[in-house]
mmCIF file of C-alpha atoms and ligand atoms in Angstrom:
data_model
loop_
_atom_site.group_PDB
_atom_site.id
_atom_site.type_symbol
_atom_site.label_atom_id
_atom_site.label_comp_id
_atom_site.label_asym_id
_atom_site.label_seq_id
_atom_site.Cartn_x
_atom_site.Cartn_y
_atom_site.Cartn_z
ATOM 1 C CA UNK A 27 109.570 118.796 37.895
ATOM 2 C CA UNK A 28 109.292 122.737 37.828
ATOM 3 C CA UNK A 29 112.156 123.795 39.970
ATOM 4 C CA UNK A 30 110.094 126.022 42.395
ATOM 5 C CA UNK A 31 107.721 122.732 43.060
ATOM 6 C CA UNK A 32 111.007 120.704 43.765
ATOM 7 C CA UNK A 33 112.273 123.611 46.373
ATOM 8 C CA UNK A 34 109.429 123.956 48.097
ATOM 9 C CA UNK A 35 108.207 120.367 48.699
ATOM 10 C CA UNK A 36 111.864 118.559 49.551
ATOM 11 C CA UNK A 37 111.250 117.416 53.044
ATOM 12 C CA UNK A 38 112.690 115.531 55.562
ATOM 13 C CA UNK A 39 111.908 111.820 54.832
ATOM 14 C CA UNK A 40 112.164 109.876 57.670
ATOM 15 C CA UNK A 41 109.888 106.516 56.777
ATOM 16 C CA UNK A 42 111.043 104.487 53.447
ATOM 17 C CA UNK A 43 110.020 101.766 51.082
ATOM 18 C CA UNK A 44 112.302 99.122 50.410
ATOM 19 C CA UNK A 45 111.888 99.888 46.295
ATOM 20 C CA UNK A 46 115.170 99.735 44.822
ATOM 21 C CA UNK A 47 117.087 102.935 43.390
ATOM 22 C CA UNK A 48 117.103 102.779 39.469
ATOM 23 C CA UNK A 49 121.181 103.334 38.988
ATOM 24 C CA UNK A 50 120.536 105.747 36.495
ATOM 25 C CA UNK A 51 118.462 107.788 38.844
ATOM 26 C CA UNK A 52 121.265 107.357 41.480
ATOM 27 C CA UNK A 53 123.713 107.992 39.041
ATOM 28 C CA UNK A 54 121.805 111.397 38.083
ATOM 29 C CA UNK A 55 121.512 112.267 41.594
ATOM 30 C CA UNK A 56 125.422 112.188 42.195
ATOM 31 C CA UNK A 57 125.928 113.642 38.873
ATOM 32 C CA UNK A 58 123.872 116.842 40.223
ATOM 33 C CA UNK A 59 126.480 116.848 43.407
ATOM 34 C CA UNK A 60 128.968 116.436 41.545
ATOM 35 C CA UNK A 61 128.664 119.864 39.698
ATOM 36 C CA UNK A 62 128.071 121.957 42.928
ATOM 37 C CA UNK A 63 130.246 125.793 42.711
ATOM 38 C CA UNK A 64 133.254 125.650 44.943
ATOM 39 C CA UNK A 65 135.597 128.337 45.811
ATOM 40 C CA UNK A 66 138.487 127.965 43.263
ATOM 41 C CA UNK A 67 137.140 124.960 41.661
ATOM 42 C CA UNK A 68 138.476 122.666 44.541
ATOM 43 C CA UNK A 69 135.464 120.464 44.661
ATOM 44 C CA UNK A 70 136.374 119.727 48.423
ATOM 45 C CA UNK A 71 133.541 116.495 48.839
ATOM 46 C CA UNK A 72 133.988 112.581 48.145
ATOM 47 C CA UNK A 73 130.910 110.860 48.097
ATOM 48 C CA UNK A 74 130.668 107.124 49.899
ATOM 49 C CA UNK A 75 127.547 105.278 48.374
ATOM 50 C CA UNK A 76 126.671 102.511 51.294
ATOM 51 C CA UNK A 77 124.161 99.827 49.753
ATOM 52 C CA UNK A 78 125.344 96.963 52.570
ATOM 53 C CA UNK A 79 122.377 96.456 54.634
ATOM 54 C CA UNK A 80 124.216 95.890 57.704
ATOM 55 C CA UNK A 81 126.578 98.541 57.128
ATOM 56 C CA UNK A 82 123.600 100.739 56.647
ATOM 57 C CA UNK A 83 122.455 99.635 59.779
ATOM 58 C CA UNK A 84 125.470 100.584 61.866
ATOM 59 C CA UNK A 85 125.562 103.729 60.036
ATOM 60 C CA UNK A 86 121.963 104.452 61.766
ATOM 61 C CA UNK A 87 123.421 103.680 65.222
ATOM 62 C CA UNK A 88 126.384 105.718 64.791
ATOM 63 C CA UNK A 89 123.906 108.376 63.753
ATOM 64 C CA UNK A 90 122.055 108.609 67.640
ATOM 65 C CA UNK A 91 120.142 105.146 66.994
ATOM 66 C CA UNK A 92 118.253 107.160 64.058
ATOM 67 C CA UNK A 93 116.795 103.711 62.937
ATOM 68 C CA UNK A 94 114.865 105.406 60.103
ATOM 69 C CA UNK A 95 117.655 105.663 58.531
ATOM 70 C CA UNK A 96 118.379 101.923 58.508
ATOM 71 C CA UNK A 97 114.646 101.805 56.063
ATOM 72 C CA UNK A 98 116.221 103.411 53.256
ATOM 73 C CA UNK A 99 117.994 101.300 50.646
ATOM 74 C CA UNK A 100 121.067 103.429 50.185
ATOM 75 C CA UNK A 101 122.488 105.508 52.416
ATOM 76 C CA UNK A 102 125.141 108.341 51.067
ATOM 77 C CA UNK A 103 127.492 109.257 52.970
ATOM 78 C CA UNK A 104 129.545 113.047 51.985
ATOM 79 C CA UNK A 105 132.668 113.837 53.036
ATOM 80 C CA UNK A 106 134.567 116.761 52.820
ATOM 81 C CA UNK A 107 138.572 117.184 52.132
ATOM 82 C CA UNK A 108 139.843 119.710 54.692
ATOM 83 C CA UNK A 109 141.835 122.463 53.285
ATOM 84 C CA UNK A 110 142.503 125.889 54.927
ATOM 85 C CA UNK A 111 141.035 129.122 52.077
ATOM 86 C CA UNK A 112 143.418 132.183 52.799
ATOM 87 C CA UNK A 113 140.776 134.159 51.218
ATOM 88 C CA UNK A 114 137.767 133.858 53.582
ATOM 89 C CA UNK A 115 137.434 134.262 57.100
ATOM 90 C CA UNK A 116 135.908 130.701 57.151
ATOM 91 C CA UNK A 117 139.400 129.645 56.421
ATOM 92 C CA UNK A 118 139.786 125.926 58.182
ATOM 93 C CA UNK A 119 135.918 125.785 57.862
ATOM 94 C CA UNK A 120 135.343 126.665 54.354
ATOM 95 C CA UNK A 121 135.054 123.332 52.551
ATOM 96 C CA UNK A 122 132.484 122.332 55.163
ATOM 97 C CA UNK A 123 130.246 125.124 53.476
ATOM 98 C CA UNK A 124 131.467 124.380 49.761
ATOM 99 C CA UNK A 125 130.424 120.268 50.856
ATOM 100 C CA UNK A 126 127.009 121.353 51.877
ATOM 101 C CA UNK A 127 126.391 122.868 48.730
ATOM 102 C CA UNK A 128 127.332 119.781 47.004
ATOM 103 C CA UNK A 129 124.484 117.784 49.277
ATOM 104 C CA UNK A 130 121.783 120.294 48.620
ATOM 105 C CA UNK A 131 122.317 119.720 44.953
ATOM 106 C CA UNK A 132 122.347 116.062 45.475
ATOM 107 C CA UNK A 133 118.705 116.877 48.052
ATOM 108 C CA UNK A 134 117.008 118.197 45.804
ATOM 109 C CA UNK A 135 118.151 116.323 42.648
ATOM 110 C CA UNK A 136 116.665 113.495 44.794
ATOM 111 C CA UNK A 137 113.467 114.986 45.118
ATOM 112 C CA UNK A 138 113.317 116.132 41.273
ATOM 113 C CA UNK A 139 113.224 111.987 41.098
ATOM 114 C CA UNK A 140 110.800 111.173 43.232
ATOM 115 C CA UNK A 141 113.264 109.963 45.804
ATOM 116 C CA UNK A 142 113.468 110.917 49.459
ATOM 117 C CA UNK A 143 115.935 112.175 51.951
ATOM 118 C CA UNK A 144 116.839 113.224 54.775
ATOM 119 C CA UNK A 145 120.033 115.043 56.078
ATOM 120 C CA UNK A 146 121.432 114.228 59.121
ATOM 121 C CA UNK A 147 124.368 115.517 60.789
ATOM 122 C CA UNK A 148 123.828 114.119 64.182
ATOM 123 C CA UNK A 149 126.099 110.920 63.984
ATOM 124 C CA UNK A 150 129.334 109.563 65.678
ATOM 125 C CA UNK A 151 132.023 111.160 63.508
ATOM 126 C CA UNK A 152 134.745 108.714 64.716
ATOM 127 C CA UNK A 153 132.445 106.266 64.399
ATOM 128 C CA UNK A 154 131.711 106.423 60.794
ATOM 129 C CA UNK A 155 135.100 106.811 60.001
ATOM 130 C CA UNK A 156 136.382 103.677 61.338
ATOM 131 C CA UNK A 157 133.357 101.831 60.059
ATOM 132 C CA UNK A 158 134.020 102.716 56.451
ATOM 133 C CA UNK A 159 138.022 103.817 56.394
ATOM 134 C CA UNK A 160 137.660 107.522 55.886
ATOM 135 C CA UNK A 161 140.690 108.990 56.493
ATOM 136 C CA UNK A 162 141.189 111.899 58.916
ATOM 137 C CA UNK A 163 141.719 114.496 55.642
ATOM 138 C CA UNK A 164 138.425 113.698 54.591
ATOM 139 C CA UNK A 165 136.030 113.896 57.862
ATOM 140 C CA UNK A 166 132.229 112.579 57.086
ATOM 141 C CA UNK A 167 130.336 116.030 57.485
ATOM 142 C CA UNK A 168 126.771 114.724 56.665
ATOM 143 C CA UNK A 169 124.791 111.554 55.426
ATOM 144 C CA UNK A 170 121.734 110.792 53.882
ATOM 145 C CA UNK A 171 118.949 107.967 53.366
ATOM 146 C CA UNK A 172 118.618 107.810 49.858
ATOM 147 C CA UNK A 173 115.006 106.035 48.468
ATOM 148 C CA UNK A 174 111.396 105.802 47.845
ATOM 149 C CA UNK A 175 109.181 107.262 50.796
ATOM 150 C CA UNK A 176 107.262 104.594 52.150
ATOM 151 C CA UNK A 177 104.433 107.463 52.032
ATOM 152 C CA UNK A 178 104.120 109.543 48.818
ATOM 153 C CA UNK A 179 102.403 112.285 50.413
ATOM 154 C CA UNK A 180 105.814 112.782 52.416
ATOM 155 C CA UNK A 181 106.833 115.255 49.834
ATOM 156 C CA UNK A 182 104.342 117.757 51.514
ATOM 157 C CA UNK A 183 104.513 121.793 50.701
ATOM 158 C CA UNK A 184 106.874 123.136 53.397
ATOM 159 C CA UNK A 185 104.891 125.259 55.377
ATOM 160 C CA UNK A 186 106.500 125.825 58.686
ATOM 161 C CA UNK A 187 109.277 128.954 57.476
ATOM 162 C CA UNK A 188 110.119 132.464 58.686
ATOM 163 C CA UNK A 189 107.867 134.406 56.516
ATOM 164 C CA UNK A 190 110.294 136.918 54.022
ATOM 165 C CA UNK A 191 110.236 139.929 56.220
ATOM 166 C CA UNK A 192 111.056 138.166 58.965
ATOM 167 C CA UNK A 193 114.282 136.954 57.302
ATOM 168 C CA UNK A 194 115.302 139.718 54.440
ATOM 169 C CA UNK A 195 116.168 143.539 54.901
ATOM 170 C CA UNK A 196 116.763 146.393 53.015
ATOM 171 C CA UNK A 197 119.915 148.089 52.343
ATOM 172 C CA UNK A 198 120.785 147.821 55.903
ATOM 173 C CA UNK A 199 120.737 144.680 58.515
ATOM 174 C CA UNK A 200 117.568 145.621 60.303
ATOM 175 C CA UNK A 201 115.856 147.671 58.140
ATOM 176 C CA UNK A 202 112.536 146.421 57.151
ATOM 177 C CA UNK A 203 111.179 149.337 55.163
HETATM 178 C C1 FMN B 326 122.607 120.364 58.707
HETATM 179 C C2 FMN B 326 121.358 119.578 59.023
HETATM 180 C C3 FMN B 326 121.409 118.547 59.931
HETATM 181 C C4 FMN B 326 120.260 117.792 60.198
HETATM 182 N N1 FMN B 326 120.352 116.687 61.007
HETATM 183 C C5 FMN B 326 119.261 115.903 61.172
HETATM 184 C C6 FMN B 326 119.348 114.683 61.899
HETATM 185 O O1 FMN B 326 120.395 114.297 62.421
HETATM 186 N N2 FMN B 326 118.224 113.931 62.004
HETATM 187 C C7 FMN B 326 117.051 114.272 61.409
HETATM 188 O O2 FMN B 326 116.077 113.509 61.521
HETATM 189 N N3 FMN B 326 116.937 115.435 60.715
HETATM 190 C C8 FMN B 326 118.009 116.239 60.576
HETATM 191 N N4 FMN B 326 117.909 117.378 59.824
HETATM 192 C C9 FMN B 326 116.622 117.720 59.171
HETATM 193 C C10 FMN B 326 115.930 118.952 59.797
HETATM 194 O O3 FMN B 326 115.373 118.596 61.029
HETATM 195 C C11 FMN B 326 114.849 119.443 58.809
HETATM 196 O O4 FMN B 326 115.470 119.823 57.600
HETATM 197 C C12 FMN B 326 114.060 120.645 59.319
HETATM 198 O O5 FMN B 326 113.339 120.321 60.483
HETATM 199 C C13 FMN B 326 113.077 121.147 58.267
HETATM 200 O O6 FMN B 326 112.203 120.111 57.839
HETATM 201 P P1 FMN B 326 112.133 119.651 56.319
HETATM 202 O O7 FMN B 326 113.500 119.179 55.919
HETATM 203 O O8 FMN B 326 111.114 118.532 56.274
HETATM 204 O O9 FMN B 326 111.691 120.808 55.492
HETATM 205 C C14 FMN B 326 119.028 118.142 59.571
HETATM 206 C C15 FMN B 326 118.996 119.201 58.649
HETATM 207 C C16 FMN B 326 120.139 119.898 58.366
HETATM 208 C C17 FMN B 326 120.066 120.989 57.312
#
């Protein structure tokens, strides 16, 4: 798919089909997380694939009884290795920023397939980690259905935005000229 069409119509997909994932189109997908930029090369994300239908099912209770989320055949689950960057004022935060990265690739990847999405952070971080023996260096910071939309015209042209001016300046924060 052109890349701007893939951008602009990667939504939120919160109904699924129970159409399997082609492993070489998951395998893609991770592949496109997998060589996310991170700040010295650390590559601070571990990836848990979750294809256990009743695992995937506690997963969407942990995650504020988003039952969607239980429609999906796969759910991935990222998680990012803490580390504390002496170079940034994010410092203890930073790999949470360098493991979103990773997702988006892995997002929109999705999309370029034909497969849906949906990231959700709202889930029972404890929770998750006892479920699927994440250890405290490596906290889950988002998951994600991963499969077909149960409705293809999901993939609709995002539409509700800040318009540019609203959101860019010009040479100076608040200058709009
Ligand atoms: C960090 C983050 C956390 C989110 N958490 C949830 C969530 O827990 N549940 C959910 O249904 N959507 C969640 N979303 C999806 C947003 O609601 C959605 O991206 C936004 O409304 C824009 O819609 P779109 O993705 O269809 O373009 C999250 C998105 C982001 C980026």
């Amino acid at each position: 798919m052109d890349f701007t069409n893939v951008v602009r119509t990667r939504r939120s997909i919160r109904s699924y089909s129970r159409e399997e994932v082609p492993d070489n189109l998951l395998q893609k997908i991770l592949d496109a997380a997998r060589v996310a930029p991170s700040a010295n090369n650390r590559q601070p994300w571990r990836y848990i694939v979750v294809r256990e239908t009743k695992t995937i099912y506690k997963i969407a209770q942990l995650a504020a009884n988003q039952i969607f989320i239980a429609e999906a055949p796969i759910v991935v689950v990222l998680c990012g290795r803490k580390y504390v960057n002496q170079y940034s004022w994010f410092g203890e935060c930073m790999y949470l920023l360098e493991a979103a990265i990773s997702m988006d690739h892995l997002v929109l990847a999705a999309r370029n397939e034909g497969l849906g999405t949906c990231w959700v952070g709202a889930f029972d971080k404890w929770g998750i980690e006892e479920l699927l023996d994440i250890p405290p260096d490596f906290p889950p910071v988002m998951l994600t259905p991963l499969g077909y939309p149960k409705d293809k015209i999901a993939f609709s042209e995002v539409i509700d935005r800040k318009p540019i001016n609203e959101i860019c300046y010009s040479e100076k924060f608040g200058n709009r000229s």
